[in-house]
Coordinates of C-alpha atoms in Angstrom, one line a residue:
M96 CA -20.4 18.6 -15.4
E97 CA -17.7 20.0 -17.7
H98 CA -18.0 20.0 -21.4
A99 CA -16.7 16.7 -22.9
T100 CA -13.6 18.3 -24.3
R101 CA -12.5 19.4 -20.8
V102 CA -13.1 16.1 -19.1
G103 CA -10.0 14.4 -17.6
N104 CA -10.7 11.0 -19.0
R105 CA -9.5 10.8 -22.6
L106 CA -12.1 8.4 -23.9
L107 CA -15.0 10.4 -22.5
A108 CA -13.4 13.6 -23.8
A109 CA -13.5 12.1 -27.3
L110 CA -17.3 11.7 -27.3
P111 CA -19.4 14.2 -29.3
P112 CA -21.0 16.7 -27.0
A113 CA -24.5 15.4 -27.6
D114 CA -23.4 11.8 -26.6
F115 CA -21.5 13.0 -23.6
A116 CA -24.6 14.9 -22.4
L117 CA -26.4 11.5 -22.0
L118 CA -23.8 10.6 -19.4
A119 CA -23.0 13.9 -17.8
P120 CA -25.9 14.3 -15.3
H121 CA -25.1 10.8 -13.9
L122 CA -21.3 11.1 -13.6
R123 CA -20.0 11.6 -10.1
K124 CA -16.4 12.6 -9.4
V125 CA -14.9 10.3 -6.8
P126 CA -11.4 9.9 -5.3
L127 CA -9.3 6.9 -6.1
E128 CA -7.6 6.1 -2.9
H129 CA -4.2 4.3 -2.9
D130 CA -4.7 0.5 -2.5
A131 CA -8.5 0.8 -2.6
V132 CA -10.2 -2.2 -4.2
L133 CA -12.8 -0.9 -6.7
V134 CA -14.2 -4.4 -7.4
R135 CA -13.1 -7.9 -6.5
S136 CA -12.9 -10.9 -8.7
G137 CA -16.2 -12.7 -8.8
D138 CA -18.2 -9.7 -7.6
R139 CA -21.0 -8.1 -9.5
I140 CA -19.9 -4.7 -11.0
E141 CA -21.8 -2.0 -9.1
H142 CA -20.0 1.0 -10.7
L143 CA -18.1 2.0 -13.8
Y144 CA -15.0 4.1 -13.2
F145 CA -13.5 6.4 -15.8
P146 CA -10.1 7.5 -14.3
C147 CA -9.1 11.2 -14.7
S148 CA -5.8 10.6 -12.9
G149 CA -4.1 7.8 -11.1
A150 CA -3.6 4.2 -12.1
V151 CA -5.7 1.1 -11.5
A152 CA -4.2 -2.4 -11.9
L153 CA -6.3 -5.4 -12.9
I154 CA -5.1 -8.4 -10.9
M155 CA -5.7 -12.0 -11.8
E156 CA -6.0 -14.2 -8.7
L157 CA -5.4 -18.0 -9.0
P158 CA -6.9 -20.6 -6.7
N159 CA -3.6 -21.2 -5.0
G160 CA -3.4 -17.5 -3.9
Q161 CA -0.8 -16.4 -6.5
T162 CA -1.5 -13.2 -8.3
A163 CA -0.3 -11.3 -11.4
A164 CA -1.2 -8.1 -13.1
T165 CA -2.9 -8.3 -16.5
A166 CA -3.3 -4.6 -17.3
V167 CA -2.9 -1.1 -15.9
I168 CA -5.6 1.5 -16.6
G169 CA -5.4 5.3 -16.4
N170 CA -7.2 8.2 -18.0
E171 CA -7.2 6.4 -21.4
G172 CA -9.8 3.8 -20.3
A173 CA -12.3 2.6 -17.8
V174 CA -12.9 0.0 -15.1
G175 CA -16.0 -2.2 -15.1
F176 CA -17.2 -1.3 -18.6
M177 CA -18.0 -5.0 -19.3
S178 CA -21.2 -4.5 -17.2
A179 CA -22.5 -2.5 -20.2
L180 CA -22.8 -5.9 -21.9
G181 CA -25.2 -7.2 -19.3
P182 CA -25.1 -8.6 -15.7
V183 CA -21.6 -10.0 -15.4
R184 CA -19.2 -10.7 -12.6
M185 CA -15.7 -9.1 -12.6
P186 CA -13.1 -11.7 -13.8
M187 CA -10.3 -9.8 -12.1
T188 CA -9.7 -7.6 -9.1
A189 CA -9.3 -3.9 -9.8
V190 CA -6.9 -2.2 -7.3
V191 CA -5.8 1.5 -7.2
R192 CA -2.0 1.6 -7.4
V193 CA -1.6 5.4 -7.8
S194 CA -4.2 7.6 -6.2
G195 CA -6.2 10.0 -8.3
T196 CA -9.8 10.8 -9.3
A197 CA -12.4 9.1 -11.5
L198 CA -15.9 9.7 -12.9
Q199 CA -18.2 7.1 -11.6
I200 CA -21.6 5.9 -13.0
S201 CA -23.9 3.0 -12.4
P202 CA -24.2 0.2 -15.0
A203 CA -27.9 0.9 -15.4
R204 CA -27.3 4.6 -16.3
F205 CA -24.4 3.8 -18.6
H206 CA -26.4 1.1 -20.4
A207 CA -29.4 3.5 -20.9
A208 CA -27.1 6.0 -22.5
L209 CA -25.4 3.2 -24.6
E210 CA -28.8 2.3 -26.1
R211 CA -29.2 5.8 -27.4
S212 CA -25.7 6.6 -28.5
P213 CA -23.8 5.0 -31.4
A214 CA -20.7 6.9 -30.4
L215 CA -20.8 5.4 -26.9
A216 CA -21.1 1.9 -28.5
S217 CA -18.0 2.7 -30.5
A218 CA -16.3 3.8 -27.3
V219 CA -17.0 0.4 -25.7
Q220 CA -15.5 -1.2 -28.7
L221 CA -12.4 0.9 -28.3
L222 CA -12.1 0.1 -24.6
T223 CA -12.4 -3.6 -25.5
K224 CA -9.7 -3.3 -28.2
A225 CA -7.3 -1.4 -25.9
L226 CA -7.8 -3.9 -23.0
L227 CA -7.3 -6.9 -25.3
A228 CA -4.1 -5.3 -26.6
Q229 CA -2.7 -5.1 -23.1
F230 CA -3.8 -8.7 -22.2
Q231 CA -2.1 -10.0 -25.3
H232 CA 1.2 -8.2 -24.8
V233 CA 1.4 -8.9 -21.1
A234 CA 0.9 -12.6 -21.8
A235 CA 3.6 -12.7 -24.4
C236 CA 5.9 -10.5 -22.3
N237 CA 5.5 -12.8 -19.2
A238 CA 6.5 -15.8 -21.3
L239 CA 9.4 -14.3 -23.1
H240 CA 11.1 -11.6 -21.1
S241 CA 13.1 -11.5 -17.8
V242 CA 11.6 -10.4 -14.5
E243 CA 13.9 -7.4 -14.6
A244 CA 12.6 -6.2 -18.0
R245 CA 9.0 -6.9 -16.9
L246 CA 9.3 -4.9 -13.7
A247 CA 10.8 -2.0 -15.7
R248 CA 7.9 -2.1 -18.0
W249 CA 5.3 -2.1 -15.3
L250 CA 7.1 0.8 -13.5
L251 CA 7.0 2.8 -16.8
H252 CA 3.3 2.1 -17.3
I253 CA 2.5 3.2 -13.8
H254 CA 4.8 6.3 -14.1
D255 CA 2.9 7.3 -17.3
R256 CA -0.3 7.5 -15.2
S257 CA 1.2 9.1 -12.1
D258 CA 1.3 12.9 -11.3
G259 CA 3.7 12.4 -8.5
G260 CA 7.0 12.9 -10.4
D261 CA 9.6 10.1 -10.3
V262 CA 8.6 8.7 -6.9
L263 CA 6.1 5.8 -7.2
P264 CA 4.1 4.6 -4.2
L265 CA 4.8 0.9 -4.5
T266 CA 5.7 -1.6 -1.9
Q267 CA 7.6 -4.8 -2.5
E268 CA 4.3 -6.7 -1.8
T269 CA 2.7 -4.7 -4.6
L270 CA 5.5 -5.4 -7.0
S271 CA 5.2 -9.1 -6.1
E272 CA 1.5 -8.9 -6.9
L273 CA 2.1 -7.2 -10.2
L274 CA 4.8 -9.6 -11.4
G275 CA 3.4 -12.9 -10.0
V276 CA 6.7 -13.7 -8.2
R277 CA 7.9 -14.1 -4.6
R278 CA 9.0 -11.1 -2.6
T279 CA 12.5 -12.5 -2.4
T280 CA 12.6 -12.3 -6.2
V281 CA 11.4 -8.7 -6.1
T282 CA 14.2 -7.9 -3.6
H283 CA 16.7 -9.3 -6.0
V284 CA 15.3 -7.5 -9.0
V285 CA 15.0 -4.1 -7.3
S286 CA 18.6 -4.5 -6.1
A287 CA 19.7 -5.1 -9.7
L288 CA 17.8 -2.1 -11.0
R289 CA 19.4 0.0 -8.2
A290 CA 22.8 -1.2 -9.3
S291 CA 22.0 0.0 -12.9
R292 CA 20.7 3.2 -11.4
A293 CA 17.3 2.7 -13.1
I294 CA 15.9 2.9 -9.6
K295 CA 17.5 5.7 -7.6
S296 CA 16.2 4.7 -4.2
S297 CA 13.8 2.2 -2.7
R298 CA 12.5 3.4 0.7
R299 CA 9.7 1.6 2.4
G300 CA 6.6 1.9 0.2
Q301 CA 8.3 4.2 -2.4
L302 CA 10.5 3.8 -5.4
E303 CA 12.3 6.7 -7.0
I304 CA 13.1 5.9 -10.6
D305 CA 15.4 7.3 -13.4
R306 CA 13.1 7.1 -16.3
R307 CA 15.7 7.2 -19.0
R308 CA 17.7 4.3 -17.5
L309 CA 14.4 2.4 -16.8
E310 CA 13.5 2.7 -20.5
A311 CA 16.9 1.2 -21.4
V312 CA 16.2 -1.8 -19.1
A313 CA 12.5 -2.4 -20.2
C314 CA 11.7 -4.8 -23.0
E315 CA 10.4 -3.5 -26.3
C316 CA 6.9 -4.4 -25.1
Y317 CA 6.6 -1.1 -23.2
K318 CA 7.0 1.1 -26.3
V319 CA 4.9 -1.2 -28.5
M320 CA 2.1 -1.4 -26.0
S321 CA 2.1 2.4 -25.3
R322 CA 2.0 3.3 -29.0
R323 CA -0.7 0.8 -29.7
I324 CA -3.0 2.0 -26.9
D325 CA -2.4 5.6 -27.7
R326 CA -3.3 4.9 -31.3
I327 CA -6.5 3.2 -30.2
V328 CA -7.8 5.8 -27.8
S329 CA -6.5 8.9 -29.6
R330 CA -6.7 8.7 -33.4
D331 CA -9.2 5.9 -33.6
A332 CA -11.3 7.4 -30.9
V333 CA -11.8 10.8 -32.5
R334 CA -12.4 9.3 -35.9
L335 CA -14.8 6.5 -34.9
L336 CA -16.7 8.3 -32.2
H337 CA -17.5 11.3 -34.4
T338 CA -18.5 9.3 -37.4
A339 CA -20.5 6.6 -35.7
P340 CA -23.7 6.0 -37.8
A341 CA -27.1 6.4 -36.3
R342 CA -28.8 3.2 -35.3
D343 CA -31.8 1.9 -33.4
N344 CA -31.7 0.7 -29.8
S345 CA -30.2 -2.7 -30.6
L346 CA -26.4 -3.4 -30.6
P347 CA -24.8 -3.5 -34.0
P348 CA -24.0 -7.1 -35.2
D349 CA -20.2 -6.4 -35.1
F350 CA -20.4 -5.1 -31.5
P351 CA -18.1 -7.1 -29.1
F352 CA -20.1 -9.9 -27.5
A353 CA -23.3 -8.8 -29.2
K354 CA -26.3 -11.1 -28.6
T355 CA -27.8 -12.8 -31.6
D356 CA -31.2 -14.4 -32.3
S357 CA -29.5 -17.7 -33.2

């Protein structure tokens, strides 16, 4: 396994070498195939995935069959990290929306390293913080902004995590799933974005975007969310992970969802 500073996942790359070495023998590079379901809502988490490239959407599924995206994760984060907190079932479905690669590890191996590494504990805190930031912004954006602005935001988030240039592998069904709207609404919104030339073309299963025009259409949430997540996983990551104090095998009292004796 490569030295931590050369790993494709930004969060793993921020770990001190000694802490990364606890994970390295157990990390396996796997492909992220387009449209692959990494874990379904309600299932036990069998693997953690640290994307090196590509994009994974977290999809909330309601009892009536409606869906909506709550977050998009790329090489700044991880999928399934909540399993580090104990045996839990996935609250959302994780679906690959842009193909790529990831580093995979079992929850047991990750938890064993977590108990020995204060830096890794801090990394889980950062992951929780970054994911909550997305959840909060997406909830507010869904309530306050137009479908057109929201679609532009999702396309920009996905484009940020794509290596395929300005052509995104997204069907109308996928866009409907992301937005939580009917396909007829998606057709209307895509047509509006084409009229403004923010979308250059929309062939079956592909969208070609004009990023500059798309940024003009997107609500302010895109830039706010991007800056906030970059700050969490870049500046904060390097500072916190390299200054994490030594501790025993128990989780610190301020660790997210830490168990207590009470």
